[in-house]
Amino acid sequence: MGSGYLSCTSAFSGSPQPQPCGKALMQATGHPNDILPLTLTSATQELFGCRCDEDVTGDNPYKILRKEDIVQDMRMRAAVSDFSPMKQLVLDYPEDELLLVYDRDFIYGSSFYLVLTADAKERHLKPVVALGVEVALEREPSEVFAAQKTSEPQPWISLGSEQEIEEESVTDSRPRYRISRVRREFGSPIFFSDRNAMETKDGFIECTPYQDKNFSLKQMERHTGVQTIPNLKSSSTQTQWTYPRSMCTQYEPREFSEEKKENCLQSEKLKNFVNSVASRFEMAIQQNEIMDVFFDDWKALSEEDSGYGRKADPHLKEYQSFTDLHFSKEKTISNINWHPTINGVIAVAVTERLSFEDRINGSTKLLLNPSLILFWSFSDPINPQLLLECPDDVFSFEFCPSDPNIIVGGCMNGQVVLWDISTHVEQLQGTRTNKRENETPVVRYCAVSGIENGHKAPITDIQWLPGTFEVSRMGVPMENKNGICVQIVTCAPDCCVMFWDIRAPRVLQTMADQRKQKVEEKPLENPHGVPNTFKHLDLTWKPLIRVQHISYCQTQLQRVLSTTFCPQDGELVYTDWKLEKDNDSGRLFSAKPSHRFIIHDGQVNTVRRSPFFKDIILTVGGWTFAIWKEGVTNGPIIQSSCSQKKCTVGYWSQSRPAVLFIGKEDGNIDVWDLLEKTHEPSQTQNITATQITCIKPWIVSSKQHLLAVSDHLGTLHILEIPWTLRSPSSNEKLSMSKYFEKEVDRLVYFEKRREMRAKEKKDYEAEELRKKMVRYSI
Amino acid sequence: MSAEVEETLKRIQTHKGVIGTIVVNAEGNTTLITSTKVDYAGLLHQLTMKARSTVRDLDPQNDLTFLRIRSKKHEIMVAPDKEYLLIVIQNPSE
């Protein structure tokens, strides 16, 4: 209690200095040391001028008394004086004036108290003022601060914590043992010996085990808690294993029977329902009609934009070019074909670049130099992968659509040749193992048609009939159930279109013949290592049907379902090749061509169907190209203007319905975009210096479209089609078909006008004649 | 069928692009069809029940008034009621 209390109140009552003698008394009474509560009688009060509530009040409790006066009062009144108990204190007081404070609230137990030290007096008088000012400015912290500052260090009182620390610290607790040895035995080896512990009396101290009763206590009483729970029962069962079985169910929606339906329909409820609900439907349906809410305008907008933005690079980029110095020197490429299944393999037919006379003159030399079809692969631009040997120059060849290992070609001497490359397929695919052979493998043809049976002129085009299709001997198309392509069509300038069948002729296959043939075939040698696939046809192959045309027939066929186009010297002929029976003689003959058109100025070298529209055909010849629509017999629906150089070959783009490629005599490729411009090509690009002989596009992947272009010098160029030319714009097909329709309408209109004009002219002439007659008669 | 009902339905049917209309009763039996698509009835009935229960779960005071299903080829509109269901199929892009 002591010091702490004192320090708190020292602000009010001065420093807690220990006061002499009677301070102990004061401490006991609970008021500070340096003041002394006392009671003054009213007589004393009057005497000193400190009457309660008159001279001294609550507001002004201080009264300075002179020491002399107090001393005199004590002398005069001795024991009766109020000041007598503190006589000594008063006498000890250093100054002349003492402070008497009126304790109105009896804080210290009496109505007055006397301040006993000068410091206290000062503090009483002054701090009131000071405090009065400072209280307004500062608050408690300053008082607390002042309180803390004035605390002084006190001696440490032990509360027992140092014993814990002493316990933890390590000290020597037992005396140290001292061992001494004789000096001469320092460092000498020590010898230990054994001693039996039993010998001596206190050799060992035994600690025998004993049964501790603590561990065998039996617990007689125990405190446990108990709780009730519902009855638990555990059991197990084995499920029945079923195996899955295929089952099927069929359902049909439930319908009311007729009468119930009638009842329903008549009911009032239905009427109300329909009436209430109809308005919602009308609103919704109308909304749909007005506009399509889910149409993404943003996406549609972007397509057109990107087309313009990317115009930076519309050119065909050179991807690779193939030329073989050994085999295609002095030669030209007549036909190109991409391998239908193996990626990156392309086959070209190389032929001599000689005119007819030169050919006759140099025929002996030509025999030594065999004609070839080269297979190129993108992985090897220098060496061809495979060579196919031909009996004569091949102008046209095709891969079989159902079996890409079979290739058919048409030769210059009118023969039809078949190759089977199944043994070399792995090599073409690039998985070859013996790379040691520097020689490119040569495959000989495995079947060739008889010279007397074939065409009399070079075969200019050859096509496979589609696998679902075959033609009977009568010329009637039938369904081919196998799905394998078995028939070929050829055409040549000898006015013939021939149909060939690659299966063994059924007529010869009687039982006896079969056996005989089998026996014969076995000892047959296989000198050239040629597969026996078409042995039955070799040298005995005859065409199935021969269609005779009246006029000169050349160039290309288009594989169609029931009709053929046979373009000739500028003429386009449209025929139906069904053989008809002449009723008189019983012979079969072909029908007359149904239409003939003379459009092109020169030889028509290309007839191609559009891959997007089944009835649109492109023809290229002379200096122009034309687009035809099947069924429209007035003429071509579109015809291009004459270009500066001759057009040598043309092809539709595989991915864009409006684009076509035209190859020219001077080595240029014209790219025509029919939706952009129809009076001139949308772009022209020079590929090579000589005439372009063949163009074939091919789609490798959605990002890569290639165009194979061959030229007169025997070089094969592979070009990459840029994005602008290969990705169709939105609605391109629709726009093209609309464009074609418009053109057809134009033709029809022209035709009508022509008729009308003819009629008008006739009428006019008739009128004139009549007028003349009238005039003369008069 | 009463003339009023017929007239109303005809009005709906003659809108551009409407392929068919079906009236289904509360249990899913088809009452009237004007298209060849009979299987819509049962399937859409179940879907409508599910949609209605969903709407009511979210807010019990709410109820399904109209259901529109837009697919690539056409749009199916269903209006449910206490006893009947009217289904209309429209091809909006025509």
PDB file of C-alpha atoms in Angstrom, chain A residues 5 39 135 149 303 337 369 389 426 465 472 525 556 579 664:
ATOM      1  CA  TYR A   5      -0.385   5.233  -2.958  1.00  0.00           C
ATOM      2  CA  THR A  39     -10.495  21.334  13.965  1.00  0.00           C
ATOM      3  CA  VAL A 135      -6.369  21.205 -17.160  1.00  0.00           C
ATOM      4  CA  LYS A 149       8.333  10.002 -14.093  1.00  0.00           C
ATOM      5  CA  GLU A 303     -16.068 -12.648 -93.421  1.00  0.00           C
ATOM      6  CA  ASN A 337      -2.793 -36.962-111.854  1.00  0.00           C
ATOM      7  CA  ASN A 369      13.453 -44.575-125.807  1.00  0.00           C
ATOM      8  CA  GLU A 389       6.595 -48.307-118.691  1.00  0.00           C
ATOM      9  CA  GLU A 426       4.972 -48.987 -99.635  1.00  0.00           C
ATOM     10  CA  LEU A 465     -16.982 -45.383-114.816  1.00  0.00           C
ATOM     11  CA  SER A 472     -24.288 -53.895-120.291  1.00  0.00           C
ATOM     12  CA  GLU A 525       6.409 -67.603-117.054  1.00  0.00           C
ATOM     13  CA  GLN A 556     -12.338 -35.325-123.771  1.00  0.00           C
ATOM     14  CA  LEU A 579     -27.246 -48.191-128.580  1.00  0.00           C
ATOM     15  CA  LYS A 664      -2.362 -20.159-121.528  1.00  0.00           C
TER      16      LYS A 664
END
